[in-house]
Structure formats: structure tokens, C-alpha cells
Amino acid sequence: MERQKPSMDNSPKKDLSKYKNSFFFFDADDEDLIVPMRNPKFGYTLNFAKPLAYIFLLIVLLVLILITRLLA
């Protein structure tokens, strides 16, 4: 019985036409909120077709503002 080698493909499994400027991902049919960037070496991005992505960004910004106000 022959063993299969694990795939070393790190490319995103998403439709590359859904990426705008290699950073913004828009696909309302995709259920994932966090998706790999077009170049996976750069990490992940949000699916901006989902309203939850904007809520997540707002919460992150509010936390950052709160931290900077507390440290000032």
C-alpha cells in the first residue's frame, strides 16, 4: 500500500477573482469570516461581504482606542 505525501500547497483555496487589491475579500456565498490572503505568506484577511467583518473591525478599533486612552 502506497502512502500519499501531505500537500505542501499553501495557496488560498478561495476564488482569486473575489480578492480586490490582494487584500480585500468579498464573497457573500462563502461562509468563512476569516480567509487566507491571496498570498498566504501575508496571513489572513476578513470576508468583507459579511456584516460581521465590519462589527469585528469596529470592536478591534474601539479596543485599540481604549488602550491608547488608558496608557496616555
Short mmCIF file of N, CA, C and O in Angstrom, two decimals:
data_model
loop_
_atom_site.label_atom_id
_atom_site.label_comp_id
_atom_site.label_asym_id
_atom_site.label_seq_id
_atom_site.Cartn_x
_atom_site.Cartn_y
_atom_site.Cartn_z
N MET A 1 0.84 -1.18 0.00
CA MET A 1 0.00 0.00 0.00
C MET A 1 0.88 1.24 0.00
O MET A 1 1.76 1.39 0.83
N GLU A 2 0.64 2.12 -0.94
CA GLU A 2 1.47 3.32 -1.10
C GLU A 2 0.91 4.48 -0.28
O GLU A 2 -0.29 4.72 -0.27
N ARG A 3 1.81 5.15 0.42
CA ARG A 3 1.42 6.29 1.24
C ARG A 3 1.40 7.56 0.42
O ARG A 3 2.30 7.80 -0.39
N GLN A 4 0.40 8.40 0.66
CA GLN A 4 0.33 9.68 -0.02
C GLN A 4 1.07 10.72 0.79
O GLN A 4 0.96 10.76 2.02
N LYS A 5 1.81 11.57 0.10
CA LYS A 5 2.52 12.65 0.78
C LYS A 5 1.53 13.77 1.09
O LYS A 5 0.62 14.04 0.31
N PRO A 6 1.70 14.42 2.25
CA PRO A 6 0.82 15.55 2.55
C PRO A 6 1.07 16.69 1.58
O PRO A 6 2.18 16.91 1.13
N SER A 7 0.02 17.40 1.27
CA SER A 7 0.12 18.51 0.34
C SER A 7 0.84 19.68 1.00
O SER A 7 0.56 20.05 2.13
N MET A 8 1.78 20.27 0.29
CA MET A 8 2.51 21.43 0.79
C MET A 8 2.00 22.70 0.14
O MET A 8 2.63 23.73 0.20
N ASP A 9 0.85 22.63 -0.48
CA ASP A 9 0.28 23.79 -1.15
C ASP A 9 -0.33 24.73 -0.13
O ASP A 9 -1.29 24.39 0.55
N ASN A 10 0.23 25.92 0.01
CA ASN A 10 -0.28 26.91 0.96
C ASN A 10 -1.14 27.97 0.30
O ASN A 10 -1.48 28.95 0.91
N SER A 11 -1.45 27.79 -0.97
CA SER A 11 -2.23 28.81 -1.67
C SER A 11 -3.66 28.82 -1.15
O SER A 11 -4.17 27.81 -0.69
N PRO A 12 -4.30 29.98 -1.21
CA PRO A 12 -5.68 30.04 -0.72
C PRO A 12 -6.59 29.16 -1.57
O PRO A 12 -6.40 29.03 -2.77
N LYS A 13 -7.55 28.57 -0.93
CA LYS A 13 -8.48 27.69 -1.62
C LYS A 13 -9.71 28.46 -2.11
O LYS A 13 -10.70 27.89 -2.46
N LYS A 14 -9.62 29.77 -2.08
CA LYS A 14 -10.74 30.62 -2.47
C LYS A 14 -10.59 31.04 -3.93
O LYS A 14 -9.52 30.99 -4.50
N ASP A 15 -11.68 31.51 -4.49
CA ASP A 15 -11.68 32.03 -5.86
C ASP A 15 -10.89 33.34 -5.88
O ASP A 15 -11.27 34.30 -5.22
N LEU A 16 -9.80 33.37 -6.62
CA LEU A 16 -8.92 34.53 -6.63
C LEU A 16 -9.58 35.77 -7.22
O LEU A 16 -9.15 36.89 -6.95
N SER A 17 -10.65 35.60 -7.99
CA SER A 17 -11.34 36.77 -8.54
C SER A 17 -12.13 37.51 -7.48
O SER A 17 -12.57 38.63 -7.71
N LYS A 18 -12.31 36.91 -6.31
CA LYS A 18 -13.06 37.55 -5.23
C LYS A 18 -12.19 38.50 -4.41
O LYS A 18 -12.68 39.21 -3.55
N TYR A 19 -10.89 38.51 -4.67
CA TYR A 19 -9.97 39.39 -3.95
C TYR A 19 -9.86 40.72 -4.70
O TYR A 19 -9.73 40.75 -5.91
N LYS A 20 -9.90 41.81 -3.96
CA LYS A 20 -9.72 43.15 -4.51
C LYS A 20 -8.43 43.70 -3.95
O LYS A 20 -8.27 43.77 -2.72
N ASN A 21 -7.51 44.10 -4.79
CA ASN A 21 -6.20 44.63 -4.39
C ASN A 21 -5.42 43.65 -3.52
O ASN A 21 -4.64 44.07 -2.67
N SER A 22 -5.63 42.38 -3.69
CA SER A 22 -4.94 41.30 -2.96
C SER A 22 -5.15 41.35 -1.46
O SER A 22 -4.56 40.57 -0.73
N PHE A 23 -5.96 42.25 -0.95
CA PHE A 23 -6.16 42.37 0.49
C PHE A 23 -7.62 42.18 0.87
O PHE A 23 -7.92 41.52 1.85
N PHE A 24 -8.51 42.76 0.14
CA PHE A 24 -9.93 42.72 0.47
C PHE A 24 -10.59 41.53 -0.23
O PHE A 24 -10.45 41.35 -1.43
N PHE A 25 -11.32 40.75 0.53
CA PHE A 25 -12.01 39.57 0.01
C PHE A 25 -13.51 39.79 0.14
O PHE A 25 -14.01 40.10 1.22
N PHE A 26 -14.23 39.64 -0.95
CA PHE A 26 -15.68 39.82 -0.99
C PHE A 26 -16.32 38.59 -1.61
O PHE A 26 -16.16 38.35 -2.81
N ASP A 27 -17.03 37.80 -0.80
CA ASP A 27 -17.77 36.66 -1.32
C ASP A 27 -18.91 36.35 -0.36
O ASP A 27 -18.71 35.75 0.69
N ALA A 28 -20.09 36.79 -0.71
CA ALA A 28 -21.26 36.61 0.16
C ALA A 28 -21.64 35.14 0.29
O ALA A 28 -22.26 34.74 1.28
N ASP A 29 -21.29 34.32 -0.68
CA ASP A 29 -21.63 32.90 -0.63
C ASP A 29 -20.67 32.09 0.23
O ASP A 29 -20.98 30.95 0.58
N ASP A 30 -19.54 32.66 0.57
CA ASP A 30 -18.55 31.97 1.39
C ASP A 30 -18.93 32.12 2.86
O ASP A 30 -19.21 33.22 3.33
N GLU A 31 -18.95 31.02 3.59
CA GLU A 31 -19.38 31.07 4.99
C GLU A 31 -18.27 31.51 5.93
O GLU A 31 -18.54 31.85 7.08
N ASP A 32 -17.01 31.54 5.49
CA ASP A 32 -15.89 31.91 6.35
C ASP A 32 -15.81 33.42 6.56
O ASP A 32 -15.98 34.19 5.63
N LEU A 33 -15.55 33.82 7.78
CA LEU A 33 -15.34 35.23 8.09
C LEU A 33 -13.88 35.61 7.90
O LEU A 33 -13.57 36.67 7.38
N ILE A 34 -12.99 34.73 8.31
CA ILE A 34 -11.56 34.97 8.16
C ILE A 34 -11.03 34.02 7.10
O ILE A 34 -11.21 32.80 7.18
N VAL A 35 -10.38 34.58 6.10
CA VAL A 35 -9.89 33.80 4.97
C VAL A 35 -8.41 34.11 4.74
O VAL A 35 -7.94 35.19 5.11
N PRO A 36 -7.66 33.18 4.14
CA PRO A 36 -6.26 33.47 3.85
C PRO A 36 -6.15 34.55 2.77
O PRO A 36 -7.00 34.64 1.89
N MET A 37 -5.13 35.36 2.87
CA MET A 37 -4.92 36.38 1.86
C MET A 37 -4.53 35.73 0.54
O MET A 37 -4.22 34.54 0.49
N ARG A 38 -4.55 36.49 -0.51
CA ARG A 38 -4.21 35.97 -1.82
C ARG A 38 -2.81 35.36 -1.81
O ARG A 38 -2.58 34.31 -2.37
N ASN A 39 -1.89 36.03 -1.14
CA ASN A 39 -0.56 35.48 -0.90
C ASN A 39 -0.55 35.03 0.55
O ASN A 39 -0.49 35.85 1.45
N PRO A 40 -0.60 33.73 0.81
CA PRO A 40 -0.76 33.25 2.19
C PRO A 40 0.41 33.58 3.10
O PRO A 40 0.29 33.46 4.32
N LYS A 41 1.53 34.02 2.56
CA LYS A 41 2.66 34.42 3.40
C LYS A 41 2.32 35.66 4.22
O LYS A 41 2.96 35.94 5.23
N PHE A 42 1.31 36.41 3.79
CA PHE A 42 0.92 37.64 4.47
C PHE A 42 -0.15 37.42 5.52
O PHE A 42 -0.60 38.37 6.16
N GLY A 43 -0.62 36.20 5.69
CA GLY A 43 -1.58 35.92 6.75
C GLY A 43 -3.01 35.82 6.27
O GLY A 43 -3.29 35.20 5.25
N TYR A 44 -3.90 36.48 7.00
CA TYR A 44 -5.34 36.34 6.77
C TYR A 44 -5.99 37.70 6.62
O TYR A 44 -5.46 38.72 7.02
N THR A 45 -7.18 37.68 6.05
CA THR A 45 -7.99 38.88 5.92
C THR A 45 -9.44 38.51 6.24
O THR A 45 -9.75 37.35 6.49
N LEU A 46 -10.29 39.49 6.24
CA LEU A 46 -11.70 39.27 6.53
C LEU A 46 -12.50 39.17 5.23
O LEU A 46 -12.12 39.74 4.21
N ASN A 47 -13.61 38.47 5.30
CA ASN A 47 -14.55 38.43 4.19
C ASN A 47 -15.46 39.64 4.35
O ASN A 47 -16.39 39.64 5.14
N PHE A 48 -15.18 40.69 3.59
CA PHE A 48 -15.88 41.97 3.75
C PHE A 48 -17.30 41.95 3.18
O PHE A 48 -18.00 42.95 3.26
N ALA A 49 -17.74 40.84 2.64
CA ALA A 49 -19.13 40.72 2.20
C ALA A 49 -20.03 40.35 3.37
O ALA A 49 -21.25 40.38 3.25
N LYS A 50 -19.43 40.02 4.51
CA LYS A 50 -20.18 39.66 5.71
C LYS A 50 -20.27 40.86 6.66
O LYS A 50 -19.25 41.47 6.97
N PRO A 51 -21.45 41.20 7.14
CA PRO A 51 -21.58 42.32 8.08
C PRO A 51 -20.78 42.09 9.37
O PRO A 51 -20.32 43.05 9.99
N LEU A 52 -20.61 40.86 9.76
CA LEU A 52 -19.85 40.55 10.97
C LEU A 52 -18.40 41.02 10.86
O LEU A 52 -17.78 41.35 11.88
N ALA A 53 -17.86 41.10 9.66
CA ALA A 53 -16.49 41.58 9.47
C ALA A 53 -16.37 43.03 9.90
O ALA A 53 -15.38 43.42 10.54
N TYR A 54 -17.36 43.84 9.60
CA TYR A 54 -17.32 45.26 9.97
C TYR A 54 -17.52 45.43 11.48
O TYR A 54 -16.90 46.30 12.09
N ILE A 55 -18.34 44.58 12.07
CA ILE A 55 -18.51 44.62 13.52
C ILE A 55 -17.21 44.23 14.20
O ILE A 55 -16.79 44.86 15.17
N PHE A 56 -16.55 43.21 13.68
CA PHE A 56 -15.26 42.79 14.22
C PHE A 56 -14.23 43.91 14.13
O PHE A 56 -13.51 44.18 15.09
N LEU A 57 -14.15 44.58 12.98
CA LEU A 57 -13.22 45.70 12.82
C LEU A 57 -13.53 46.83 13.79
O LEU A 57 -12.63 47.43 14.38
N LEU A 58 -14.81 47.13 13.97
CA LEU A 58 -15.22 48.18 14.90
C LEU A 58 -14.80 47.85 16.33
O LEU A 58 -14.27 48.71 17.04
N ILE A 59 -15.00 46.61 16.73
CA ILE A 59 -14.61 46.20 18.08
C ILE A 59 -13.10 46.30 18.26
O ILE A 59 -12.62 46.80 19.29
N VAL A 60 -12.34 45.87 17.28
CA VAL A 60 -10.87 45.96 17.36
C VAL A 60 -10.44 47.42 17.47
O VAL A 60 -9.58 47.76 18.29
N LEU A 61 -11.02 48.29 16.66
CA LEU A 61 -10.67 49.71 16.72
C LEU A 61 -11.04 50.32 18.08
O LEU A 61 -10.26 51.10 18.64
N LEU A 62 -12.20 49.98 18.60
CA LEU A 62 -12.60 50.50 19.90
C LEU A 62 -11.67 50.03 21.02
O LEU A 62 -11.33 50.81 21.91
N VAL A 63 -11.25 48.79 20.96
CA VAL A 63 -10.31 48.28 21.96
C VAL A 63 -8.98 49.00 21.85
O VAL A 63 -8.39 49.39 22.86
N LEU A 64 -8.50 49.22 20.63
CA LEU A 64 -7.24 49.95 20.45
C LEU A 64 -7.34 51.39 20.96
O LEU A 64 -6.41 51.89 21.61
N ILE A 65 -8.44 52.04 20.69
CA ILE A 65 -8.63 53.41 21.19
C ILE A 65 -8.69 53.41 22.71
O ILE A 65 -8.08 54.27 23.36
N LEU A 66 -9.38 52.46 23.27
CA LEU A 66 -9.48 52.37 24.73
C LEU A 66 -8.10 52.14 25.36
O LEU A 66 -7.75 52.79 26.35
N ILE A 67 -7.32 51.28 24.79
CA ILE A 67 -5.98 51.01 25.31
C ILE A 67 -5.10 52.24 25.23
O ILE A 67 -4.40 52.58 26.18
N THR A 68 -5.15 52.96 24.10
CA THR A 68 -4.32 54.15 23.98
C THR A 68 -4.75 55.26 24.94
O THR A 68 -3.92 55.99 25.46
N ARG A 69 -6.05 55.36 25.21
CA ARG A 69 -6.53 56.37 26.17
C ARG A 69 -6.12 56.00 27.60
O ARG A 69 -5.81 56.87 28.38
N LEU A 70 -6.13 54.71 27.90
CA LEU A 70 -5.73 54.29 29.23
C LEU A 70 -4.23 54.46 29.48
O LEU A 70 -3.81 54.72 30.60
N LEU A 71 -3.44 54.32 28.42
CA LEU A 71 -2.00 54.44 28.56
C LEU A 71 -1.53 55.90 28.51
O LEU A 71 -0.40 56.20 28.90
N ALA A 72 -2.38 56.77 28.03
CA ALA A 72 -1.99 58.20 27.90
C ALA A 72 -2.09 58.93 29.22
O ALA A 72 -2.68 58.60 30.16
#
